[in-house]
PDB file of C-alpha atoms and ligand atoms in Angstrom:
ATOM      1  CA  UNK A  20      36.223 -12.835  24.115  1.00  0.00           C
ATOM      2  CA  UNK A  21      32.932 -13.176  22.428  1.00  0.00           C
ATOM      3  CA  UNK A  22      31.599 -11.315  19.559  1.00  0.00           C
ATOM      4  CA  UNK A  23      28.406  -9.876  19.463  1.00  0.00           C
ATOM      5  CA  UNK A  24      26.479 -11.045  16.912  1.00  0.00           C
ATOM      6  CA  UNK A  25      24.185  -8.065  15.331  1.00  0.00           C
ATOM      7  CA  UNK A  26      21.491  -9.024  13.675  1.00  0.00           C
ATOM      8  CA  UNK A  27      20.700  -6.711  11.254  1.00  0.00           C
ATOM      9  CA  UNK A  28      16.795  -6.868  10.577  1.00  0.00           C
ATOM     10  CA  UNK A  29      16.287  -3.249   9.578  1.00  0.00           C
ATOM     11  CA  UNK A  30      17.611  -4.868   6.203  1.00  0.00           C
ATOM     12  CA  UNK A  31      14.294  -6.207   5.449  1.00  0.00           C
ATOM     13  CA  UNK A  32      11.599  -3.917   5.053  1.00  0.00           C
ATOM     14  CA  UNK A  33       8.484  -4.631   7.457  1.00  0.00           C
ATOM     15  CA  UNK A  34       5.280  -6.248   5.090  1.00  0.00           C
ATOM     16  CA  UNK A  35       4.027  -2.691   4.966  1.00  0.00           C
ATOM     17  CA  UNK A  36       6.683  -1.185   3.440  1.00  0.00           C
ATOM     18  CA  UNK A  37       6.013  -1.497  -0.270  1.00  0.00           C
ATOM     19  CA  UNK A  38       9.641  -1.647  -2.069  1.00  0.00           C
ATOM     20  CA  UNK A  39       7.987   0.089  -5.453  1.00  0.00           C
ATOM     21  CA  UNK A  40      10.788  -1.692  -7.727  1.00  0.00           C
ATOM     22  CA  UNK A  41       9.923  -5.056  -6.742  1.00  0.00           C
ATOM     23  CA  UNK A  42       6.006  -4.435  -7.225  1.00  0.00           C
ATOM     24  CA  UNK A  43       5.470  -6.547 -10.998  1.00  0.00           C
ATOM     25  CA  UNK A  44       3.924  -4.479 -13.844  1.00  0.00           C
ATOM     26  CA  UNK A  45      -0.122  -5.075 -14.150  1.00  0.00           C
ATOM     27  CA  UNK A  46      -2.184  -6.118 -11.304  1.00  0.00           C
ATOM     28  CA  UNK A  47      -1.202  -7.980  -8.091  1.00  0.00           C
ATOM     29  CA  UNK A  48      -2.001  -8.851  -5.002  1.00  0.00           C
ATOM     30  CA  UNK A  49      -0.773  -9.224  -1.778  1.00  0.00           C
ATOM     31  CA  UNK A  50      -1.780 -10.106   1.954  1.00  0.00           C
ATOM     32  CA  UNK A  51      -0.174  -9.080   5.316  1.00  0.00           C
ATOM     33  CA  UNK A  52      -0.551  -8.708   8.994  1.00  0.00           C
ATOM     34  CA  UNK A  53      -0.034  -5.485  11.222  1.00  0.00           C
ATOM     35  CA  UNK A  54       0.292  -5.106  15.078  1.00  0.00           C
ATOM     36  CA  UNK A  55      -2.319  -2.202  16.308  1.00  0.00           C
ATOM     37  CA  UNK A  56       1.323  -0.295  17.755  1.00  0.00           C
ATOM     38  CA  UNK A  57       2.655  -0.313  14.487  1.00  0.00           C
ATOM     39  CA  UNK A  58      -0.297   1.176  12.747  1.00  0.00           C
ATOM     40  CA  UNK A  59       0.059   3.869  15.931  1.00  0.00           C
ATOM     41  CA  UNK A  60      -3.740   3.317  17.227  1.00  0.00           C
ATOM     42  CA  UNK A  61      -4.277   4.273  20.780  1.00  0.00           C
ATOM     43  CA  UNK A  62      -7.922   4.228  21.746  1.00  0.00           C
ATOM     44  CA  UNK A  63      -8.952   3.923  25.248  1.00  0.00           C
ATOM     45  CA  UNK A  64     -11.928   2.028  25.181  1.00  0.00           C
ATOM     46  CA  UNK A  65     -11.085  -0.132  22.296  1.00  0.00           C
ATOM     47  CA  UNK A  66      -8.505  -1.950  21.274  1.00  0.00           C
ATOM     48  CA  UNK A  67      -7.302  -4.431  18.758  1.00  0.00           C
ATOM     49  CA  UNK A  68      -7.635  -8.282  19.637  1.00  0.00           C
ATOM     50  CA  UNK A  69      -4.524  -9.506  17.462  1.00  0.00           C
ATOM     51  CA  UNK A  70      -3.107  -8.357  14.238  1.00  0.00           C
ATOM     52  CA  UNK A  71      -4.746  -6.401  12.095  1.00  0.00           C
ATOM     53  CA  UNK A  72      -5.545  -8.476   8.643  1.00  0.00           C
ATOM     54  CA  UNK A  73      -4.357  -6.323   5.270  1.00  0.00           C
ATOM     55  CA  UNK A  74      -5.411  -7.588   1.615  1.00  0.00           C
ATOM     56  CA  UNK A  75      -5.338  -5.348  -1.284  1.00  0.00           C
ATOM     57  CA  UNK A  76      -4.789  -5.337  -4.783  1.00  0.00           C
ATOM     58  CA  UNK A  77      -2.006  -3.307  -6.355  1.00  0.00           C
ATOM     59  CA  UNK A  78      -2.153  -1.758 -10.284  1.00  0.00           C
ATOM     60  CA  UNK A  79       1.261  -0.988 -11.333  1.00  0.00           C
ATOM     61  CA  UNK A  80       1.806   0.636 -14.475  1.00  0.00           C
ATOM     62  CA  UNK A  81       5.082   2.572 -15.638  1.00  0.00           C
ATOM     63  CA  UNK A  82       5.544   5.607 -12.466  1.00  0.00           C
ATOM     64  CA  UNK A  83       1.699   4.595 -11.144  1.00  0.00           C
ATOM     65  CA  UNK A  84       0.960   2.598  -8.019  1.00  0.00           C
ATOM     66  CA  UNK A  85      -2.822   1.968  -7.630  1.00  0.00           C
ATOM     67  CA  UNK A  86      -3.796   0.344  -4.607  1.00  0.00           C
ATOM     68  CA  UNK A  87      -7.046  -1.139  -3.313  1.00  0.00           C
ATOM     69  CA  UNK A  88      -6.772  -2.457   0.611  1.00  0.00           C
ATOM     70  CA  UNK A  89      -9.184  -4.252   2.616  1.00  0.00           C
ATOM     71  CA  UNK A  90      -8.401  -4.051   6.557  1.00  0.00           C
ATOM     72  CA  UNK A  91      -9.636  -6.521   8.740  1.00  0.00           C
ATOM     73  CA  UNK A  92      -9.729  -6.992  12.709  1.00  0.00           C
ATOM     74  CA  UNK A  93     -11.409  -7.970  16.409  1.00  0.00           C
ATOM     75  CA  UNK A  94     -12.163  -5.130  18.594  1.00  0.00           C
ATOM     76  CA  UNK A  95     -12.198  -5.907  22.423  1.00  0.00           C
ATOM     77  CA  UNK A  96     -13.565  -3.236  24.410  1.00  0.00           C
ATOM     78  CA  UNK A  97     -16.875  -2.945  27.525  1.00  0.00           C
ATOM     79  CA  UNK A  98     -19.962  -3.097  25.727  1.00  0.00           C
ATOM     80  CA  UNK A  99     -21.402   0.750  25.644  1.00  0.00           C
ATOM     81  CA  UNK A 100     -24.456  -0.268  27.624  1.00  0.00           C
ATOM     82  CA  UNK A 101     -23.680  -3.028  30.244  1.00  0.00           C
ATOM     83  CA  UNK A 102     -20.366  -2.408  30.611  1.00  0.00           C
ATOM     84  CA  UNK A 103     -19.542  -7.125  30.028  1.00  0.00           C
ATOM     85  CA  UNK A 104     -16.195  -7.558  27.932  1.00  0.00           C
ATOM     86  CA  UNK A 105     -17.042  -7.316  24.619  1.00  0.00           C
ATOM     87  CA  UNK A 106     -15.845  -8.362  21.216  1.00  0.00           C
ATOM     88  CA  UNK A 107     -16.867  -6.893  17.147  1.00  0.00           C
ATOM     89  CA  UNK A 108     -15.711  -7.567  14.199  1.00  0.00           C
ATOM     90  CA  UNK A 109     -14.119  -4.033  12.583  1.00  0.00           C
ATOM     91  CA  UNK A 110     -13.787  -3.811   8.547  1.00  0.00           C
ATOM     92  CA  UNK A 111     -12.532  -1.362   6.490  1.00  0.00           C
ATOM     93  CA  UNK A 112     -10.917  -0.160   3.095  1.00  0.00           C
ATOM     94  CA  UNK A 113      -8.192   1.991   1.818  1.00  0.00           C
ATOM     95  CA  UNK A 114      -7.046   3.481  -1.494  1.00  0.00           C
ATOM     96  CA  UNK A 115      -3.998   5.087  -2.077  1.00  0.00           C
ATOM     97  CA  UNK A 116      -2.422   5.801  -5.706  1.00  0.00           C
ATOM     98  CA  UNK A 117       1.427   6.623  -5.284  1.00  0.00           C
ATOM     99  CA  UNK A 118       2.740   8.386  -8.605  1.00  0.00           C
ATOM    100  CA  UNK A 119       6.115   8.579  -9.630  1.00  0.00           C
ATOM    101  CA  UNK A 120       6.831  12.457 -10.394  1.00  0.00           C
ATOM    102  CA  UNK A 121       7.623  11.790 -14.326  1.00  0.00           C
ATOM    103  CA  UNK A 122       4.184  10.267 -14.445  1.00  0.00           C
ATOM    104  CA  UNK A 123       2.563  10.861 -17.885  1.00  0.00           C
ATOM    105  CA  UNK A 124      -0.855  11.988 -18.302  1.00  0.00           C
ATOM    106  CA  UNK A 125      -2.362   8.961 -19.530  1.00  0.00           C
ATOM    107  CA  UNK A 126      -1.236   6.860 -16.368  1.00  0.00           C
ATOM    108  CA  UNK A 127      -2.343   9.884 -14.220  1.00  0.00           C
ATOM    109  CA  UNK A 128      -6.476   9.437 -15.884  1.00  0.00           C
ATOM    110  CA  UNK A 129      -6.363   6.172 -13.586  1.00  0.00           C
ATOM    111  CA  UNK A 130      -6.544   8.112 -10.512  1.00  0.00           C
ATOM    112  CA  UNK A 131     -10.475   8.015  -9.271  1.00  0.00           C
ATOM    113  CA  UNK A 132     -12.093  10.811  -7.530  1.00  0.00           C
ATOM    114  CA  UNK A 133     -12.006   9.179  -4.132  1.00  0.00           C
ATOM    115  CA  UNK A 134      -8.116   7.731  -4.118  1.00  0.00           C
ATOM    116  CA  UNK A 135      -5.821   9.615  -1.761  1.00  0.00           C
ATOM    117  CA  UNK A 136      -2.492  10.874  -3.736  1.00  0.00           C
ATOM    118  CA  UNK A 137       1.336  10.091  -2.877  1.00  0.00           C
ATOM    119  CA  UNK A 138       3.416  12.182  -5.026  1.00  0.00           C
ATOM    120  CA  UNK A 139       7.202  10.409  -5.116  1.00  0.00           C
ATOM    121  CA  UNK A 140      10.366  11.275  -6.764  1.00  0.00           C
ATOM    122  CA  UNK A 141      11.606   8.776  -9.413  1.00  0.00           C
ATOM    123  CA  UNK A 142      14.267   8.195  -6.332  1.00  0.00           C
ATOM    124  CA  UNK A 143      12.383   7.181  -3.783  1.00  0.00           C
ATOM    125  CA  UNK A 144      12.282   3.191  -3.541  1.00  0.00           C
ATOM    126  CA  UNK A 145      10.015   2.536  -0.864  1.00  0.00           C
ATOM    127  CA  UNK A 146       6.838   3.724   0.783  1.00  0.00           C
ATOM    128  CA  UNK A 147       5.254   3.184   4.099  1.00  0.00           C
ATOM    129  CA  UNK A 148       1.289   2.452   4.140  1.00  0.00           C
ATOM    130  CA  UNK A 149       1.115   2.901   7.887  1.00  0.00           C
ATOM    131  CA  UNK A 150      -0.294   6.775   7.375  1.00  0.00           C
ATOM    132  CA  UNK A 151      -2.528   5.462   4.880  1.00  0.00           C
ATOM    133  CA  UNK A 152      -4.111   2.529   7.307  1.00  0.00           C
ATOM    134  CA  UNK A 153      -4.047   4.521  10.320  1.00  0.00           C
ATOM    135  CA  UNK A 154      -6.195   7.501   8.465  1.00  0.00           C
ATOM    136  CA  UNK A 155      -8.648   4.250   7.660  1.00  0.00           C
ATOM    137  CA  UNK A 156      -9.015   2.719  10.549  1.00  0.00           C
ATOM    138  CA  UNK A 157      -9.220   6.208  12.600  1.00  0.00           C
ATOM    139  CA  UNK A 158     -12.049   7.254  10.424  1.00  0.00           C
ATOM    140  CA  UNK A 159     -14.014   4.206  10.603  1.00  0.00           C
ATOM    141  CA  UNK A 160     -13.103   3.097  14.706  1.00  0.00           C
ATOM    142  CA  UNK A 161     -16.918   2.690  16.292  1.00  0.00           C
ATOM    143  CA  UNK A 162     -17.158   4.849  19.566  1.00  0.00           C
ATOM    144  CA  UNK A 163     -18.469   1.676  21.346  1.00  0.00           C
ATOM    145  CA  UNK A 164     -19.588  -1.260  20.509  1.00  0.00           C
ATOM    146  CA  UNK A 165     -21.987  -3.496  21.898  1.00  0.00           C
ATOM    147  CA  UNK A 166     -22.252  -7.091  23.244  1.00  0.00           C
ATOM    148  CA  UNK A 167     -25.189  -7.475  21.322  1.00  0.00           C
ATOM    149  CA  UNK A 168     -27.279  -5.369  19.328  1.00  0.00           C
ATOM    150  CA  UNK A 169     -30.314  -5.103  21.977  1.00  0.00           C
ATOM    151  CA  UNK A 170     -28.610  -5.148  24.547  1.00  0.00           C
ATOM    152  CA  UNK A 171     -30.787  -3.518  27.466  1.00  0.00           C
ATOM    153  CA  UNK A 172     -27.856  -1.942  29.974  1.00  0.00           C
ATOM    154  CA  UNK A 173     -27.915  -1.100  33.293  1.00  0.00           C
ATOM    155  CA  UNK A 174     -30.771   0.904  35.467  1.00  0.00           C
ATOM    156  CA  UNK A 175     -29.598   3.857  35.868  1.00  0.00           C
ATOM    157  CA  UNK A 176     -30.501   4.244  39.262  1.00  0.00           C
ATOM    158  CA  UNK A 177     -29.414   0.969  40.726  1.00  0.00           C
ATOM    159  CA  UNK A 178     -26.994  -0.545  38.327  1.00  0.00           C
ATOM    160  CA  UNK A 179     -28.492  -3.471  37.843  1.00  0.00           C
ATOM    161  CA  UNK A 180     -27.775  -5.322  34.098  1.00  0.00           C
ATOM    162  CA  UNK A 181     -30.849  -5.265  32.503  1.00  0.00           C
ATOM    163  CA  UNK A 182     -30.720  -8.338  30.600  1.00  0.00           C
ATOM    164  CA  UNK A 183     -30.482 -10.551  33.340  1.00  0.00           C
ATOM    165  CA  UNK A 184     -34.220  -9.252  33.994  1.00  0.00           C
ATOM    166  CA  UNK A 185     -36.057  -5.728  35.157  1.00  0.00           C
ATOM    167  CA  UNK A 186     -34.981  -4.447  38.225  1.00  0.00           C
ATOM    168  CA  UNK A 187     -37.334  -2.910  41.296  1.00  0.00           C
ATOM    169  CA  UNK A 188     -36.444   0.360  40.269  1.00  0.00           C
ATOM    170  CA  UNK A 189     -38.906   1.303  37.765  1.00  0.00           C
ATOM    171  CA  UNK A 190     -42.074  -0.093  39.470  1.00  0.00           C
ATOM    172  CA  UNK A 191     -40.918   2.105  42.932  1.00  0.00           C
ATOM    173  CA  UNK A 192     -40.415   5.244  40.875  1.00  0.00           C
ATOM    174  CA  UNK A 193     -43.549   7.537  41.428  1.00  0.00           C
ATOM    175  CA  UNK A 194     -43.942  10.388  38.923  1.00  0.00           C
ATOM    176  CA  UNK A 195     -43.566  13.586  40.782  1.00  0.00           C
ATOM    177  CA  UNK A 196     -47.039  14.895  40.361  1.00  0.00           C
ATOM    178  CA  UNK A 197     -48.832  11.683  42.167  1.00  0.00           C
ATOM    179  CA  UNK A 198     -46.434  12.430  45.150  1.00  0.00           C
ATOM    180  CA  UNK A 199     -47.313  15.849  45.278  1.00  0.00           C
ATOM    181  CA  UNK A 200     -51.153  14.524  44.899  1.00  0.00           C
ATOM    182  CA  UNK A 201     -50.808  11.788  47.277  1.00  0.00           C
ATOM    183  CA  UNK A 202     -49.238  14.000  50.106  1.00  0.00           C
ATOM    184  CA  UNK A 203     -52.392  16.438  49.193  1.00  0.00           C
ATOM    185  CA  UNK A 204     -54.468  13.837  50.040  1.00  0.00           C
ATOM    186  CA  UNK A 205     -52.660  12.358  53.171  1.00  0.00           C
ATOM    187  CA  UNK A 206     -53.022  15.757  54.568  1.00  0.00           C
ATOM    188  CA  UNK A 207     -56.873  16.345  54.411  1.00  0.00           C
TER     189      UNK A 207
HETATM  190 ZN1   ZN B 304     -24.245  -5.035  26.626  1.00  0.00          ZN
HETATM  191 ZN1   ZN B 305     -32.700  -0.457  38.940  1.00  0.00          ZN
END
């Protein structure tokens, strides 16, 4: 009889879970990667290339957690106008300032207008930033993006892409009023 080996990897927290014990007093940083699943983005038209890139900066005082996040990735996607495969770079930032509940007031003056606020109990140990990187990168996802910034498309009419050169389409379209005028003069 064999015994199952369980591997127990819930053990160790995932790189953006931040155990608050283990983050040193004063300023550090720290660097991770995220899959797009884990930070729960579903977007039809775009998705993520590989691994979303996380840096940020963390300022740990006393009960305060201050952190500054950059959030790096490649979008894959159509290009909005022709429709070719499609890759762009997609940057953004996050702030998030966790407080311990018996947070004095001085720590509590280094919150900035603009930082979103995590009130913890003294208990709680660790802290998940997927929320806070999914609210980022939600609010800054493109609706499309583009192969190139001038790119021309496709015609409308005959769905031809445009920058492989101008289609027939434009120079057989006859304005309205010239057909009306040419089929007044056909009939006189
Ligand atoms: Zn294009
Ligand atoms: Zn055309």
């Amino acid at each position: 009889m064999t015994a199952r080996i369980v591997t127990r990897a819930t053990d160790i927290p995932p790189d953006w879970v931040l155990v608050l014990d283990e983050i040193d007093e004063g300023i550090s940083e720290c660097s991770f990667q995220i899959g797009a699943a884990e930070v729960g983005i579903e977007d039809g038209q775009l998705r993520f290339d590989a691994p979303i890139d996380v840096s940020m900066t963390i300022g740990h005082t006393l009960q305060t957690f201050t952190l500054k996040g950059k959030v790096h990735g490649e979008l894959l996607g159509d290009c909005g106008r022709c429709l070719a495969p499609t890759t762009a770079s997609f940057d953004t930032k996050f702030r998030l300032f966790i407080q311990r509940k018996e947070a004095g007031p001085e720590e509590l003056e280094a919150i900035e207008d603009e930082d979103e606020i995590l009130v913890v109990d003294p208990g709680v140990r660790e802290v998940t930033l997927v929320d806070a990187l999914r609210d980022a990168v939600a609010l800054d996802m493109p609706l499309r993006i583009h192969c190139r910034e001038d790119c021309k498309g496709l015609c409308g009419q005959c769905g031809a892409d445009l920058n492989h050169g101008a289609c027939d389409c434009a120079e057989n379209e006859v304005d309205p009023r010239w057909a009306a005028l040419s089929q007044l003069k056909q009939g006189t």
